[in-house]
mmCIF file of C-alpha atoms in Angstrom:
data_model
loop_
_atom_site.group_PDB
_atom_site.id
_atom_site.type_symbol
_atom_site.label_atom_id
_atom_site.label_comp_id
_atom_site.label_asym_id
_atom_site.label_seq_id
_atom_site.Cartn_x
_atom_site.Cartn_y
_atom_site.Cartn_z
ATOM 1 C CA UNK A 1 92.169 73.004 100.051
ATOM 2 C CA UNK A 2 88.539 73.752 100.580
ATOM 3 C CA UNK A 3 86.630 75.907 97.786
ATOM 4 C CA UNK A 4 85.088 79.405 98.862
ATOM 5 C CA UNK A 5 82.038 78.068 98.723
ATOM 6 C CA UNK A 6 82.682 75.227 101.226
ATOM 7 C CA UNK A 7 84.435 78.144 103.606
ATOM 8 C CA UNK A 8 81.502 80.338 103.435
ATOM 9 C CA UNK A 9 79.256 77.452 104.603
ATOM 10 C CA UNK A 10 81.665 77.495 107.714
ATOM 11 C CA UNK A 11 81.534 80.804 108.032
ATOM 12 C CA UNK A 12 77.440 80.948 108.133
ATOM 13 C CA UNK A 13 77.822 78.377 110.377
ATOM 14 C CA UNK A 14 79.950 79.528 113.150
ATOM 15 C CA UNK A 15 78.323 80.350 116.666
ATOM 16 C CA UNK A 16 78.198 83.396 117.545
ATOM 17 C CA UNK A 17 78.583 82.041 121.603
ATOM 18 C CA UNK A 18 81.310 80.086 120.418
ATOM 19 C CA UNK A 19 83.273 82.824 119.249
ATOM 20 C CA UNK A 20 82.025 85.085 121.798
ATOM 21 C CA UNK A 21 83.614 82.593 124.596
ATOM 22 C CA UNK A 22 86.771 82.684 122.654
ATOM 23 C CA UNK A 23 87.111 86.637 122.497
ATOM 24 C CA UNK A 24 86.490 86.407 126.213
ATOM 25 C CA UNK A 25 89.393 83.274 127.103
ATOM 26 C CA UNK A 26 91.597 85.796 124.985
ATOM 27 C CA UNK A 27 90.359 89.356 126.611
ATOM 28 C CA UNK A 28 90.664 92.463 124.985
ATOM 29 C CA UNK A 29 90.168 95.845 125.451
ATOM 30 C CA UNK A 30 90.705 98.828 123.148
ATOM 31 C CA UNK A 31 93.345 101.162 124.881
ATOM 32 C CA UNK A 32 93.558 103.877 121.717
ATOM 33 C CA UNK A 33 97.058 103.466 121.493
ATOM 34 C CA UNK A 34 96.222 104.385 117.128
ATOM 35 C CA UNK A 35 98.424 101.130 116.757
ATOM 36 C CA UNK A 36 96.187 99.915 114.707
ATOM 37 C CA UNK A 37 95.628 102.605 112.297
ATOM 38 C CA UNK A 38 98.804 104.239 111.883
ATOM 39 C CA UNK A 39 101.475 103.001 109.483
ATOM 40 C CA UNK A 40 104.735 101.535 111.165
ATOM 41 C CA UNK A 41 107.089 104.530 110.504
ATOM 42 C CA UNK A 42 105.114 107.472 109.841
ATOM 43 C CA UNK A 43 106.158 110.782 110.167
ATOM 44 C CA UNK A 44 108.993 110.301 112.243
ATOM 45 C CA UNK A 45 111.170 113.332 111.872
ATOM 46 C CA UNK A 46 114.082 110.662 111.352
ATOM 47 C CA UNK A 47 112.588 109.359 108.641
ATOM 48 C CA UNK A 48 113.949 109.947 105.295
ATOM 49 C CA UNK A 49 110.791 112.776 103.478
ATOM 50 C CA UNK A 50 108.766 111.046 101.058
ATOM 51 C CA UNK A 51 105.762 108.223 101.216
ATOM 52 C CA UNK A 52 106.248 106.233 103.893
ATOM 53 C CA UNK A 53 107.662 102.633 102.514
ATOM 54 C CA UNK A 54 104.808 100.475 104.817
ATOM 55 C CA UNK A 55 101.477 102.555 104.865
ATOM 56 C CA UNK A 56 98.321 101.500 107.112
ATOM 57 C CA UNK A 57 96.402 98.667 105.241
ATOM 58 C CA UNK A 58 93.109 97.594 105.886
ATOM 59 C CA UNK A 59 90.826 95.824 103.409
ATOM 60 C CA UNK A 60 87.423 97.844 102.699
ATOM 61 C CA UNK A 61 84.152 96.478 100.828
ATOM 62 C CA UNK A 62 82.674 98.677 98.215
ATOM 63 C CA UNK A 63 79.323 99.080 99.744
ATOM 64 C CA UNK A 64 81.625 100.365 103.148
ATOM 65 C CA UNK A 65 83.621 103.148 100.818
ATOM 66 C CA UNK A 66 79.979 104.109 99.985
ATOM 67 C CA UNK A 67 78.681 104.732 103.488
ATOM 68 C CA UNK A 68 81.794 106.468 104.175
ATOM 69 C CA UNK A 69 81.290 108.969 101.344
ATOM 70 C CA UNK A 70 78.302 109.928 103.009
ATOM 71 C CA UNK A 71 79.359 110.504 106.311
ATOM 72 C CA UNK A 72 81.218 113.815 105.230
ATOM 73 C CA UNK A 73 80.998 116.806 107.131
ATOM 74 C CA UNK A 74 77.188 118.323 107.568
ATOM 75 C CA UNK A 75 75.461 117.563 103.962
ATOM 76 C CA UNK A 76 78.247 117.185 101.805
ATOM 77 C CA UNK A 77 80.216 113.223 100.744
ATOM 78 C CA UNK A 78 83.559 112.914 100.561
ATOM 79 C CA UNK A 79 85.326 111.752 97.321
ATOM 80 C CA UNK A 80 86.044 108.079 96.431
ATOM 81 C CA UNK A 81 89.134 108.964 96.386
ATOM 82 C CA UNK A 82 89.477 110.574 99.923
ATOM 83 C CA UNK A 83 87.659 107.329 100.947
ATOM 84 C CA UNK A 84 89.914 104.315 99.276
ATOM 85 C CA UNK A 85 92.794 103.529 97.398
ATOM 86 C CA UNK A 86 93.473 100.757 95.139
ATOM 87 C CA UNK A 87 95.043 97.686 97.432
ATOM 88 C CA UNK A 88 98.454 98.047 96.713
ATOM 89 C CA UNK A 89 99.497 94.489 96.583
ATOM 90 C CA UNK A 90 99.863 92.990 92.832
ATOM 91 C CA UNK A 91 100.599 96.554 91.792
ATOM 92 C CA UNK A 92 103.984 97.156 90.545
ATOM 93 C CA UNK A 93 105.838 100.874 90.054
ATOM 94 C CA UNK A 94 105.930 101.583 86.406
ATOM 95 C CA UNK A 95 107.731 105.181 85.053
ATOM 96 C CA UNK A 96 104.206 106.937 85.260
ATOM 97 C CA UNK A 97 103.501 105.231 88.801
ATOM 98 C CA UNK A 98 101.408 102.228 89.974
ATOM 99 C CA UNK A 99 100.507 100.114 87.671
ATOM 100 C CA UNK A 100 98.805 97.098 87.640
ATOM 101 C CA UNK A 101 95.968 94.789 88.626
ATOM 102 C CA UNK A 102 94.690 94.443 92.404
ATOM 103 C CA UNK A 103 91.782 92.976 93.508
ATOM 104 C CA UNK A 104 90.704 94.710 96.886
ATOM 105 C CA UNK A 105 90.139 98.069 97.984
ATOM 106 C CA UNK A 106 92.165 99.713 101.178
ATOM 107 C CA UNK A 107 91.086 102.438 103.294
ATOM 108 C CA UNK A 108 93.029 106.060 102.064
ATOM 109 C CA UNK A 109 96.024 106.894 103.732
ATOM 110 C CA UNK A 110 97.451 110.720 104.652
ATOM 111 C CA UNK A 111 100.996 111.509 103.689
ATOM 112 C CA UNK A 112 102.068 109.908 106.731
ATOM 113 C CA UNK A 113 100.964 106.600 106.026
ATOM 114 C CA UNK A 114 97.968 106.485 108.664
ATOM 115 C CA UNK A 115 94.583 106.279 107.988
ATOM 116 C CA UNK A 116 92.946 109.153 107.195
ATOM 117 C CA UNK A 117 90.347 109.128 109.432
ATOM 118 C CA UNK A 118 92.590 108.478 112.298
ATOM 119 C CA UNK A 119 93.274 111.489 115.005
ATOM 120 C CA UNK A 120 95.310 111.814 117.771
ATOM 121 C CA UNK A 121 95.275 114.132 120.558
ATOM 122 C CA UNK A 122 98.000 114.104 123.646
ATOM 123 C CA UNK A 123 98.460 110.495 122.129
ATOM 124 C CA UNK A 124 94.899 109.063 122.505
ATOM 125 C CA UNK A 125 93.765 108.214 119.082
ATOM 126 C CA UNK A 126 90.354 108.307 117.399
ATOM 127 C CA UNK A 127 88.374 107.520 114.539
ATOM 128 C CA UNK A 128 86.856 110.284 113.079
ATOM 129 C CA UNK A 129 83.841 107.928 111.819
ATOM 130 C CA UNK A 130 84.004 105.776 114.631
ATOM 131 C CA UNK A 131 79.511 104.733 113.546
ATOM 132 C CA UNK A 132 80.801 103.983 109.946
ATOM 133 C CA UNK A 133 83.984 102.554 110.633
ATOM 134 C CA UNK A 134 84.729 99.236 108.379
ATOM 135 C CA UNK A 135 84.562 95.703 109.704
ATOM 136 C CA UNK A 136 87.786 95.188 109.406
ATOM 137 C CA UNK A 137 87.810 98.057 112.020
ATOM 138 C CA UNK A 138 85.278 96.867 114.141
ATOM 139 C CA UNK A 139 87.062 93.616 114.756
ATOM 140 C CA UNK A 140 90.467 94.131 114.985
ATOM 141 C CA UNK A 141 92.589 92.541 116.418
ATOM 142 C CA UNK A 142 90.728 89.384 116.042
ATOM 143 C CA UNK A 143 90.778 87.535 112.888
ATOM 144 C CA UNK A 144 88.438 83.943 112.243
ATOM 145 C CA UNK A 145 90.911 80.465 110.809
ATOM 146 C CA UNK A 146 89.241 80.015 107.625
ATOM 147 C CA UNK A 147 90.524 79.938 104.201
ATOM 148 C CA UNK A 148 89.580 82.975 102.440
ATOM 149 C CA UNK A 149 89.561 85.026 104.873
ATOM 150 C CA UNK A 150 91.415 88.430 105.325
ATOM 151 C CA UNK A 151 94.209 88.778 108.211
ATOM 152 C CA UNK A 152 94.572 92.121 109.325
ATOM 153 C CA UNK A 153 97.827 93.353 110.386
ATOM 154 C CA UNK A 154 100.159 91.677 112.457
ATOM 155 C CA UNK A 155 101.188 88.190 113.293
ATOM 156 C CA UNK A 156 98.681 86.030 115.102
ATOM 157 C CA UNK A 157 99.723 85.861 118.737
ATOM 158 C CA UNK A 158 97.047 83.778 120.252
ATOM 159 C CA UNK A 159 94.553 81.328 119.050
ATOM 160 C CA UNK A 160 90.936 80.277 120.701
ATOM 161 C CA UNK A 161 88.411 77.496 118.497
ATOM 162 C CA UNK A 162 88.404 79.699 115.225
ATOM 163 C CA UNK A 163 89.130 82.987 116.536
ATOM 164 C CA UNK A 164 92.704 84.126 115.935
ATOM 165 C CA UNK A 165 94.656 87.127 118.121
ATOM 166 C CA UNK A 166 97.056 89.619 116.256
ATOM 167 C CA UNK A 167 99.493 91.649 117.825
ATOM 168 C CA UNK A 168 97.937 94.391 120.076
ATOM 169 C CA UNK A 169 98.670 95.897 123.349
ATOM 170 C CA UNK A 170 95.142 95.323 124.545
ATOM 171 C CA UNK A 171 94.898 91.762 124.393
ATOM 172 C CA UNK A 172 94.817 89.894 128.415
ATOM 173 C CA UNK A 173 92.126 92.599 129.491
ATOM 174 C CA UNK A 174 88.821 91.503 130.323
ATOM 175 C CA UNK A 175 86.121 91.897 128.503
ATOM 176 C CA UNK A 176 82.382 91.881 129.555
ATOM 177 C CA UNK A 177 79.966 89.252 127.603
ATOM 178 C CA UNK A 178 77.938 91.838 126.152
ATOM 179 C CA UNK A 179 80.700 93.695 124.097
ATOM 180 C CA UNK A 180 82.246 89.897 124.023
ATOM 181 C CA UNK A 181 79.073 89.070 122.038
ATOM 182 C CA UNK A 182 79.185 92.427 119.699
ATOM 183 C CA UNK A 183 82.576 91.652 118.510
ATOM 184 C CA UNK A 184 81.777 88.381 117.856
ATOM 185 C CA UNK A 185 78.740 88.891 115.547
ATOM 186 C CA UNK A 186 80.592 91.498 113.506
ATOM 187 C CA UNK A 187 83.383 89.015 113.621
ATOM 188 C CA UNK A 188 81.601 86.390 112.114
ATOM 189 C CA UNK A 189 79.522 88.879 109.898
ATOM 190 C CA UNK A 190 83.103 89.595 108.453
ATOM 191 C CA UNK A 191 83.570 86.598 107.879
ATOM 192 C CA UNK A 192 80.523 86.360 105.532
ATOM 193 C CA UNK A 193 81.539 88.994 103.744
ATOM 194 C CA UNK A 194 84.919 88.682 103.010
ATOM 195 C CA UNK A 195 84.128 85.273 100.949
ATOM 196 C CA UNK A 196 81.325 86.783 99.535
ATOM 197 C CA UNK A 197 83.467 89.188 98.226
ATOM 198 C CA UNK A 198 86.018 86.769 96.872
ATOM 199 C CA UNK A 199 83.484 84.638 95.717
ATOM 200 C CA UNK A 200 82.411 87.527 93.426
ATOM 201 C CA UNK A 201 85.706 89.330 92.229
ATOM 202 C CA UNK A 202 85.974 85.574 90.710
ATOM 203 C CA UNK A 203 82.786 85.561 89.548
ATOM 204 C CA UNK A 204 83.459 89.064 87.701
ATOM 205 C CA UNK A 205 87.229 88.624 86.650
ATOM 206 C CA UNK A 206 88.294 89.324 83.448
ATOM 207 C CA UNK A 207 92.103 89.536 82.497
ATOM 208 C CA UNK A 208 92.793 92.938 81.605
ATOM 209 C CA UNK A 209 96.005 94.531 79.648
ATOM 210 C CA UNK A 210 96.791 97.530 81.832
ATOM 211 C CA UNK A 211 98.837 100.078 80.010
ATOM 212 C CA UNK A 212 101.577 102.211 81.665
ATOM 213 C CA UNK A 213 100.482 103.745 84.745
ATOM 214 C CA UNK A 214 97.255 102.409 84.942
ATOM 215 C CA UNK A 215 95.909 100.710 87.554
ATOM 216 C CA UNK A 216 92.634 98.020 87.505
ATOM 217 C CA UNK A 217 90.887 97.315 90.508
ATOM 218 C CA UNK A 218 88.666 94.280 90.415
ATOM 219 C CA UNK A 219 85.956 93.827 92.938
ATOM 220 C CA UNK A 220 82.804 92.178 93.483
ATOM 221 C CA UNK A 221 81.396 95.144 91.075
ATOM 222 C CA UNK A 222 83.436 94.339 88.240
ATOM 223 C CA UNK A 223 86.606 96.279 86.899
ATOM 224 C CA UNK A 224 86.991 99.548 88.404
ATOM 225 C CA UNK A 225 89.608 102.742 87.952
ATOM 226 C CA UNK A 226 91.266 104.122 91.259
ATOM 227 C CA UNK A 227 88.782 106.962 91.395
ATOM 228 C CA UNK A 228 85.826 103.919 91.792
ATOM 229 C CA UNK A 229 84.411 104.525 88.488
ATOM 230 C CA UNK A 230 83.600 101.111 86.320
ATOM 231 C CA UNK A 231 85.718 100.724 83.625
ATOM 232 C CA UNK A 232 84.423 99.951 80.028
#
């Protein structure tokens, strides 16, 4: 298995035509079906009331949750907390709640499970900071094959050189080179970061004992409580 050091090389390294041709072979086009940032179930009036058992997940870096804060409403930031969440994988449900250690940060969810800056009206959806928007966002539903790496949701239905397709009903469409290209820079740029990242939550990790309902998130920062604060 290579190291993350030897991945991030590759990553550095990748051709930005290369994957650009790739995302093209593939075609895509965004349809705003929401797919993407909705959780499976939802709100569906069927549903039994409660959280919904598979929320929307999508991996967010801690410089991203900051630029988000500050793209509230006219002059005021939104809270961490309306922001992220802790990822909820590793966690376990202790009497008191989640509990646990986790090592990445996920974009906040509503009650429904969908992101929270997703809108929908007469069933086109939107993001409400659409400029801001994550690179996990940005590049969806593409995904690069190298170790380290995070794969957004959905199975892989396609494959082209490096670049992987995930399930999404706007795959097949064409594409023009120019927004070909786009994608493919923040593709790669993702990339980058995402074994930079993992590079430095190892770098920073130190075991914790987390009592009962407390939850540890460990970034590239160091150890941090749900509410983004650094814990002592």
């Amino acid at each position: 298995m290579e190291s993350l050091e030897s991945e991030l090389d590759r990553a550095r390294d990748l051709d930005v035509a290369d994957l650009a041709d790739a995302i093209e072979s593939i075609g895509f086009e965004c349809t705003r079906c929401g797919a993407c940032c909705t959780a499976d179930a939802g709100c569906d009036s069927e549903a039994e009331p409660g959280a919904p058992d598979d929320p929307h997940t999508a991996t967010v870096f801690p410089d991203e949750i900051r630029r988000l804060q500050a793209s509230g409403p006219g002059d005021t930031e939104y809270d961490f907390r309306d922001v992220a969440r802790p990822m909820p994988y590793g966690l376990t449900d202790g009497p008191d709640g989640p509990e646990g250690e986790t090592f990445e940060w996920a974009l906040q969810t509503d009650d429904c499970g969908d992101c929270t800056f997703y809108e929908e009206t007469d069933g086109t959806g939107a993001c409400t900071v659409h400029e801001d928007r994550p690179l996990i966002c940005r590049t969806y539903p593409f995904s690069v094959a190298l170790g380290g790496t995070t794969q957004p949701m959905g199975d892989a239905v396609d494959e082209a050189g490096m670049v992987r397709a995930h399930e999404c009903e706007g795959l097949g469409r064409e594409i023009d080179r120019e927004d070909a290209e786009e994608l493919a820079a923040a593709l790669k740029e993702r990339a980058v970061r995402e074994l930079e990242e993992a590079i430095g939550v190892r770098e920073q990790y130190q075991p914790v004992e987390t009592g009962a309902g407390e939850v540890v998130v460990h970034d590239s920062e160091g150890q941090k409580r749900p509410d983004g604060t650094h814990r002592e």
